[in-house]
XYZ file of N, CA and C in Angstrom:
588
model
N 89.353 77.740 69.093
C 90.031 79.006 69.382
C 88.990 80.091 69.652
N 89.214 80.869 70.691
C 88.291 81.924 71.077
C 88.306 83.055 70.052
N 87.145 83.645 69.859
C 87.036 84.772 68.943
C 87.600 86.043 69.566
N 87.823 86.017 70.872
C 88.355 87.191 71.552
C 87.286 88.217 71.835
N 87.704 89.309 72.422
C 86.804 90.380 72.820
C 87.266 91.662 72.159
N 86.329 92.423 71.672
C 86.649 93.732 71.109
C 86.585 94.798 72.186
N 86.640 96.063 71.795
C 86.555 97.141 72.772
C 85.279 97.038 73.609
N 85.405 97.421 74.863
C 84.282 97.379 75.798
C 83.861 98.814 76.074
N 82.563 99.059 75.976
C 82.026 100.405 76.181
C 81.792 100.642 77.669
N 82.344 101.727 78.178
C 82.181 102.064 79.593
C 80.736 102.400 79.907
N 80.175 101.736 80.903
C 78.788 101.976 81.283
C 78.587 103.389 81.817
N 79.628 103.960 82.400
C 79.511 105.288 83.003
C 79.725 106.423 82.010
N 80.455 106.149 80.892
C 80.752 107.252 79.975
C 80.503 106.937 78.499
N 80.144 105.690 78.187
C 79.841 105.325 76.807
C 81.031 105.312 75.869
N 82.238 105.258 76.424
C 83.453 105.313 75.617
C 84.017 103.902 75.431
N 84.287 103.499 74.169
C 84.870 102.174 73.933
C 86.370 102.151 74.235
N 86.782 101.118 74.971
C 88.186 100.976 75.362
C 88.627 99.529 75.222
N 89.948 99.335 75.182
C 90.502 97.991 75.250
C 89.979 97.333 76.528
N 89.611 96.043 76.473
C 88.948 95.399 77.613
C 89.707 95.466 78.940
N 91.027 95.448 78.909
C 91.794 95.458 80.162
C 91.711 96.786 80.901
N 91.216 97.822 80.239
C 91.207 99.148 80.847
C 90.200 99.287 81.977
N 89.329 98.311 82.139
C 88.377 98.375 83.240
C 87.091 99.060 82.858
N 86.054 98.683 83.558
C 84.718 99.165 83.227
C 84.359 100.457 83.944
N 85.091 100.803 84.969
C 84.769 102.008 85.735
C 86.053 102.814 85.939
N 85.922 104.058 86.367
C 87.137 104.835 86.614
C 88.093 104.061 87.525
N 89.346 103.982 87.109
C 90.340 103.220 87.858
C 91.726 103.658 87.410
N 92.723 103.223 88.130
C 94.104 103.516 87.763
C 94.412 102.960 86.378
N 93.936 101.734 86.120
C 94.213 101.109 84.826
C 93.527 101.876 83.696
N 92.312 102.312 83.926
C 91.618 103.068 82.879
C 92.297 104.406 82.634
N 92.710 105.063 83.687
C 93.429 106.333 83.525
C 94.721 106.122 82.742
N 95.443 105.035 83.079
C 96.682 104.720 82.376
C 96.402 104.445 80.898
N 95.372 103.682 80.614
C 94.986 103.379 79.231
C 94.686 104.661 78.459
N 93.890 105.528 79.059
C 93.435 106.734 78.358
C 94.515 107.798 78.220
N 95.400 107.898 79.202
C 96.355 109.005 79.214
C 97.775 108.638 78.800
N 98.155 107.361 78.942
C 99.561 107.015 78.721
C 99.814 105.884 77.742
N 99.118 104.766 77.889
C 99.470 103.561 77.138
C 99.374 103.810 75.642
N 100.459 103.529 74.949
C 100.485 103.701 73.499
C 100.882 105.088 73.043
N 101.150 105.982 73.974
C 101.593 107.326 73.599
C 103.111 107.390 73.662
N 103.737 107.997 72.670
C 105.200 108.094 72.681
C 105.720 108.826 73.914
N 106.833 108.347 74.417
C 107.571 109.044 75.466
C 108.883 109.496 74.840
N 109.519 110.467 75.448
C 110.730 111.031 74.861
C 111.812 111.158 75.916
N 113.031 110.915 75.507
C 114.178 111.086 76.375
C 114.649 109.783 76.999
N 115.911 109.807 77.380
C 116.538 108.616 77.952
C 115.867 108.175 79.244
N 115.591 109.110 80.142
C 114.988 108.744 81.426
C 113.646 108.056 81.235
N 112.812 108.588 80.366
C 111.488 107.999 80.146
C 111.607 106.592 79.588
N 112.555 106.378 78.685
C 112.740 105.046 78.105
C 113.327 104.073 79.121
N 114.294 104.545 79.912
C 114.871 103.669 80.934
C 113.832 103.331 82.000
N 113.010 104.293 82.370
C 111.953 104.020 83.351
C 111.027 102.920 82.850
N 110.538 103.064 81.629
C 109.591 102.070 81.112
C 110.248 100.710 80.951
N 111.483 100.678 80.469
C 112.183 99.412 80.323
C 112.358 98.742 81.691
N 112.720 99.531 82.692
C 112.906 99.004 84.048
C 111.593 98.491 84.622
N 110.539 99.275 84.488
C 109.249 98.871 85.058
C 108.674 97.652 84.348
N 108.886 97.547 83.045
C 108.422 96.343 82.337
C 109.133 95.107 82.870
N 110.423 95.240 83.183
C 111.161 94.101 83.751
C 110.625 93.750 85.135
N 110.344 94.757 85.941
C 109.788 94.486 87.273
C 108.390 93.885 87.179
N 107.651 94.235 86.135
C 106.279 93.742 85.992
C 106.216 92.257 85.689
N 107.257 91.705 85.102
C 107.259 90.302 84.708
C 106.765 89.418 85.844
N 105.665 88.703 85.601
C 105.071 87.825 86.595
C 104.094 88.508 87.536
N 103.916 89.807 87.388
C 103.009 90.568 88.243
C 101.997 91.322 87.378
N 101.035 91.943 88.009
C 100.069 92.748 87.257
C 100.625 94.152 87.055
N 100.232 94.762 85.940
C 100.678 96.133 85.671
C 100.081 97.092 86.695
N 98.892 96.779 87.218
C 98.277 97.621 88.245
C 99.177 97.702 89.475
N 99.821 96.598 89.831
C 100.753 96.586 90.967
C 101.907 97.545 90.710
N 102.463 97.497 89.500
C 103.594 98.362 89.162
C 103.170 99.830 89.142
N 102.001 100.114 88.590
C 101.525 101.502 88.563
C 101.374 102.056 89.977
N 100.865 101.224 90.887
C 100.678 101.677 92.267
C 102.019 101.986 92.931
N 103.055 101.268 92.523
C 104.379 101.448 93.116
C 105.268 102.407 92.316
N 104.780 102.901 91.195
C 105.618 103.728 90.326
C 106.211 104.962 91.013
N 105.457 105.695 91.838
C 106.085 106.844 92.504
C 107.287 106.437 93.360
N 107.187 105.301 94.042
C 108.312 104.832 94.857
C 109.471 104.391 93.976
N 109.178 103.704 92.872
C 110.242 103.318 91.936
C 110.982 104.563 91.446
N 110.226 105.592 91.089
C 110.857 106.817 90.600
C 111.754 107.437 91.664
N 111.301 107.378 92.900
C 112.100 107.947 93.993
C 113.382 107.143 94.220
N 113.256 105.838 94.386
C 114.425 105.032 94.758
C 115.421 104.866 93.614
N 114.948 105.012 92.375
C 115.854 104.927 91.240
C 116.195 106.309 90.680
N 116.190 107.307 91.567
C 116.692 108.656 91.238
C 116.079 109.225 89.965
N 114.761 109.051 89.821
C 114.103 109.565 88.624
C 114.595 108.914 87.347
N 115.170 107.717 87.490
C 115.722 106.941 86.374
C 116.832 107.692 85.640
N 117.627 108.395 86.438
C 118.858 109.008 85.942
C 119.853 107.861 85.758
N 120.192 107.550 84.525
C 121.008 106.368 84.232
C 122.360 106.405 84.937
N 123.028 107.534 84.951
C 124.341 107.612 85.584
C 124.262 107.358 87.083
N 123.253 107.935 87.721
C 123.120 107.734 89.171
C 122.805 106.282 89.491
N 121.876 105.687 88.762
C 121.509 104.295 89.036
C 122.677 103.360 88.729
N 123.416 103.655 87.673
C 124.580 102.830 87.323
C 125.648 102.871 88.407
N 125.652 103.929 89.215
C 126.655 104.056 90.279
C 126.240 103.353 91.568
N 125.024 102.823 91.630
C 124.580 102.122 92.838
C 125.494 100.925 93.101
N 125.691 100.628 94.374
C 126.541 99.505 94.759
C 125.760 98.497 95.593
N 126.471 97.557 96.214
C 125.813 96.503 96.990
C 124.984 97.063 98.142
N 125.437 98.147 98.741
C 124.651 98.767 99.824
C 123.326 99.294 99.296
N 123.359 99.854 98.095
C 122.115 100.336 97.496
C 121.173 99.176 97.199
N 121.718 98.083 96.712
C 120.885 96.900 96.451
C 120.210 96.455 97.748
N 120.953 96.411 98.841
C 120.371 96.003 100.132
C 119.327 97.010 100.600
N 119.601 98.296 100.370
C 118.627 99.340 100.723
C 117.324 99.134 99.948
N 117.452 98.842 98.666
C 116.270 98.624 97.832
C 115.544 97.341 98.232
N 116.292 96.312 98.578
C 115.677 95.056 99.015
C 114.865 95.233 100.306
N 115.208 96.244 101.094
C 114.507 96.493 102.354
C 113.326 97.451 102.198
N 113.129 97.986 101.001
C 112.085 98.997 100.777
C 110.805 98.320 100.303
N 109.837 98.211 101.203
C 108.578 97.518 100.900
C 107.711 98.269 99.895
N 108.072 99.489 99.560
C 107.259 100.255 98.612
C 107.459 99.814 97.170
N 108.528 99.064 96.903
C 108.791 98.590 95.545
C 108.707 97.064 95.520
N 108.901 96.489 94.345
C 108.979 95.039 94.207
C 110.380 94.623 94.637
N 110.453 93.825 95.684
C 111.762 93.449 96.242
C 112.212 92.110 95.664
N 112.766 92.193 94.487
C 113.286 91.019 93.790
C 114.738 91.344 93.451
N 115.660 90.633 94.084
C 117.077 90.955 93.927
C 117.525 90.926 92.468
N 117.118 89.911 91.728
C 117.547 89.809 90.329
C 117.046 90.997 89.512
N 115.827 91.437 89.775
C 115.283 92.572 89.026
C 115.941 93.884 89.445
N 116.234 94.018 90.728
C 116.926 95.218 91.195
C 118.324 95.276 90.583
N 119.033 94.161 90.624
C 120.368 94.124 90.026
C 120.304 94.369 88.520
N 119.247 93.872 87.868
C 119.068 94.116 86.435
C 118.885 95.599 86.150
N 118.189 96.303 87.029
C 117.991 97.745 86.840
C 119.329 98.476 86.836
N 120.259 98.045 87.697
C 121.587 98.665 87.754
C 122.395 98.328 86.501
N 122.333 97.080 86.085
C 123.030 96.652 84.864
C 122.501 97.432 83.661
N 121.178 97.561 83.572
C 120.575 98.235 82.424
C 120.852 99.730 82.427
N 120.977 100.317 83.609
C 121.357 101.732 83.678
C 122.769 101.921 83.127
N 123.679 101.032 83.511
C 125.054 101.129 82.993
C 125.086 100.903 81.487
N 124.292 99.951 81.000
C 124.227 99.698 79.559
C 123.639 100.901 78.823
N 122.696 101.591 79.464
C 122.100 102.789 78.865
C 123.147 103.890 78.719
N 123.966 104.070 79.748
C 125.034 105.075 79.676
C 125.993 104.722 78.538
N 126.371 103.448 78.446
C 127.297 103.019 77.394
C 126.703 103.216 76.003
N 125.399 103.085 75.892
C 124.723 103.190 74.596
C 124.694 104.626 74.066
N 124.938 105.586 74.931
C 124.938 106.996 74.493
C 125.934 107.231 73.363
N 127.031 106.510 73.378
C 128.063 106.690 72.356
C 127.608 106.220 70.986
N 126.488 105.490 70.950
C 125.998 104.945 69.679
C 124.541 105.327 69.423
N 124.166 106.537 69.810
C 122.833 107.040 69.502
C 121.847 107.030 70.642
N 122.062 106.190 71.646
C 121.210 106.207 72.824
C 120.074 105.199 72.807
N 119.516 105.005 73.990
C 118.451 104.016 74.196
C 117.200 104.338 73.384
N 116.779 105.599 73.406
C 115.561 105.969 72.688
C 115.681 105.638 71.207
N 116.786 106.024 70.591
C 116.969 105.785 69.158
C 116.990 104.291 68.852
N 117.634 103.513 69.713
C 117.699 102.071 69.482
C 116.310 101.443 69.547
N 115.554 101.779 70.580
C 114.200 101.215 70.715
C 113.334 101.634 69.529
N 113.356 102.912 69.195
C 112.496 103.433 68.115
C 112.886 102.858 66.750
N 114.140 102.462 66.596
C 114.576 101.916 65.307
C 113.959 100.547 65.021
N 113.299 99.959 66.005
C 112.673 98.650 65.834
C 111.162 98.738 65.624
N 110.691 99.902 65.238
C 109.258 100.048 64.946
C 108.878 99.161 63.765
N 107.743 98.489 63.838
C 107.341 97.620 62.727
C 106.965 98.431 61.486
N 107.346 97.923 60.322
C 106.983 98.575 59.058
C 105.485 98.483 58.830
N 104.891 97.382 59.269
C 103.442 97.188 59.149
C 102.886 96.952 60.553
N 102.520 98.031 61.263
C 102.044 97.884 62.638
C 100.791 97.018 62.726
N 100.640 96.248 63.797
C 99.444 95.426 63.955
C 98.202 96.294 64.136
N 97.067 95.754 63.751
C 95.791 96.452 63.923
C 94.743 95.449 64.383
N 94.891 94.935 65.604
C 93.954 93.915 66.086
C 92.573 94.495 66.376
N 91.556 93.730 66.021
C 90.179 94.140 66.310
C 89.666 93.496 67.590
N 90.269 92.352 67.969
C 89.848 91.656 69.182
C 91.094 91.206 69.949
N 90.866 90.801 71.182
C 91.972 90.316 72.008
C 92.595 89.058 71.415
N 91.826 88.267 70.690
C 92.367 87.048 70.073
C 93.381 87.370 68.978
N 93.311 88.564 68.410
C 94.220 88.967 67.337
C 95.473 89.674 67.868
N 95.505 89.939 69.170
C 96.657 90.637 69.726
C 97.848 89.699 69.841
N 99.031 90.254 69.591
C 100.275 89.507 69.695
C 100.891 89.746 71.073
N 101.836 88.886 71.431
C 102.626 89.114 72.640
C 104.111 89.233 72.307
N 104.467 88.885 71.073
C 105.820 89.088 70.566
C 105.717 89.404 69.078
N 106.824 89.809 68.517
C 106.875 90.085 67.079
C 108.321 89.920 66.622
N 108.509 89.913 65.316
C 109.877 89.862 64.790
C 110.676 91.059 65.291
N 110.010 92.205 65.396
C 110.694 93.425 65.839
C 111.057 93.357 67.325
N 110.157 92.817 68.159
C 110.488 92.726 69.590
C 111.590 91.698 69.826
N 111.617 90.650 69.007
C 112.697 89.666 69.096
C 114.024 90.310 68.701
N 114.015 91.085 67.628
C 115.238 91.760 67.176
C 115.710 92.776 68.210
N 114.781 93.522 68.797
C 115.137 94.504 69.829
C 115.728 93.793 71.042
N 115.105 92.704 71.457
C 115.603 91.923 72.578
C 117.038 91.460 72.332
N 117.275 90.916 71.158
C 118.625 90.427 70.825
C 119.645 91.559 70.824
N 119.270 92.708 70.264
C 120.213 93.828 70.189
C 120.508 94.391 71.574
N 119.483 94.508 72.406
C 119.712 95.005 73.762
C 120.601 94.040 74.548
N 120.351 92.749 74.418
C 121.195 91.764 75.108
C 122.639 91.862 74.619
N 122.801 92.045 73.314
C 124.150 92.187 72.750
C 124.862 93.390 73.352
N 124.088 94.379 73.736
C 124.659 95.614 74.282
C 124.725 95.606 75.805
N 124.483 94.440 76.401
C 124.666 94.301 77.843
C 123.430 94.408 78.699
N 122.263 94.590 78.108
C 121.028 94.674 78.882
C 120.562 93.276 79.291
N 119.815 93.221 80.395
C 119.243 91.971 80.883
C 117.759 92.177 81.196
N 117.022 91.062 81.337
C 115.572 91.111 81.575
C 114.875 91.853 80.440
N 115.301 91.592 79.214
C 114.746 92.269 78.042
C 114.319 91.223 77.002
N 113.578 90.225 77.445
C 113.102 89.193 76.531
C 112.123 89.755 75.519
N 111.827 89.003 74.441
C 110.960 89.514 73.373
C 109.542 89.858 73.817
N 108.994 89.132 74.792
C 107.645 89.459 75.277
C 107.676 90.758 76.065
N 108.683 90.923 76.905
C 108.832 92.160 77.678
C 109.074 93.342 76.747
N 109.857 93.137 75.695
C 110.120 94.226 74.755
C 108.888 94.549 73.918
N 108.060 93.553 73.627
C 106.811 93.834 72.915
C 105.917 94.704 73.798
N 105.824 94.359 75.087
C 105.020 95.164 76.012
C 105.577 96.584 76.114
N 106.906 96.711 76.118
C 107.519 98.040 76.141
C 107.138 98.828 74.893
N 107.246 98.185 73.732
C 106.937 98.861 72.469
C 105.479 99.315 72.428
N 104.584 98.497 72.969
C 103.172 98.903 73.063
C 103.034 100.110 73.977
N 103.621 99.999 75.166
C 103.425 101.017 76.201
C 103.917 102.384 75.780
N 105.036 102.437 75.054
C 105.631 103.741 74.719
C 105.312 104.173 73.291
N 104.335 103.525 72.679
C 103.852 104.005 71.390
C 104.804 103.831 70.236
N 105.649 102.787 70.279
C 106.463 102.484 69.102
C 105.531 102.140 67.952
N 104.375 101.592 68.284
C 103.257 101.421 67.357
C 101.984 101.586 68.167
N 100.866 101.792 67.504
C 99.582 101.976 68.183
C 99.068 100.613 68.634
N 99.000 100.361 69.957
C 98.610 99.049 70.440
C 97.109 98.875 70.672
N 96.354 99.951 70.543
C 94.924 99.895 70.885
C 94.137 99.095 69.857
N 93.101 98.425 70.343
C 92.224 97.678 69.447
C 91.515 98.631 68.483
N 91.263 98.144 67.293
C 90.440 98.895 66.339
C 89.078 99.093 66.996
N 88.613 100.314 67.046
C 87.343 100.631 67.693
C 87.504 101.239 69.065
N 88.697 101.121 69.659
C 88.985 101.780 70.930
C 89.098 103.285 70.667
N 88.618 104.079 71.594
C 88.634 105.534 71.380
C 90.047 106.102 71.275
N 91.066 105.359 71.749
C 92.435 105.842 71.680
C 93.131 105.456 70.384
N 92.566 104.513 69.620
C 93.189 104.054 68.390
C 93.366 105.212 67.406
N 94.588 105.385 66.921
C 94.837 106.416 65.918
C 94.984 107.817 66.464
N 95.014 107.953 67.784
C 95.123 109.304 68.374
C 96.468 109.506 69.017
């Protein structure tokens, strides 16, 4: 079993970061430093991240970040009511838009999840549901070998979201969502973002 890799120090700035953040200024490094692991607030922000995590499945996060402005545009700023009202013509419009990931199942899932988000408002909302699955003992990995890809909490969140009508919300995708939106601190011990 590999010992894994700890934080990598940037040659240009001397700052230790999680290894995936890249060695030089880049979109991924900017995302790591400014967004990943920081809490987001509000229904739109949570629906956006949940949607983008589903689209990311099988692709690189860098691809999704590059397409994020287009995703925000075509999905009406992730306004749940507007996206839930999309119909078959909208699906075809989205399938023809090369600026986003053109996967019919994922596009249809975005519409289903928007409708489920609207329905969830009557019971506290998407943000409250996701945040209620925060781990009591958050992980504190020192190396990549110690990092998890699922947890009991992400499995429970996945099951609850599916029960409430959401799709493309498997436990690995929900773990990535929980990391991305700061449900717990996902940074490696020794990374400059850890604990901030």
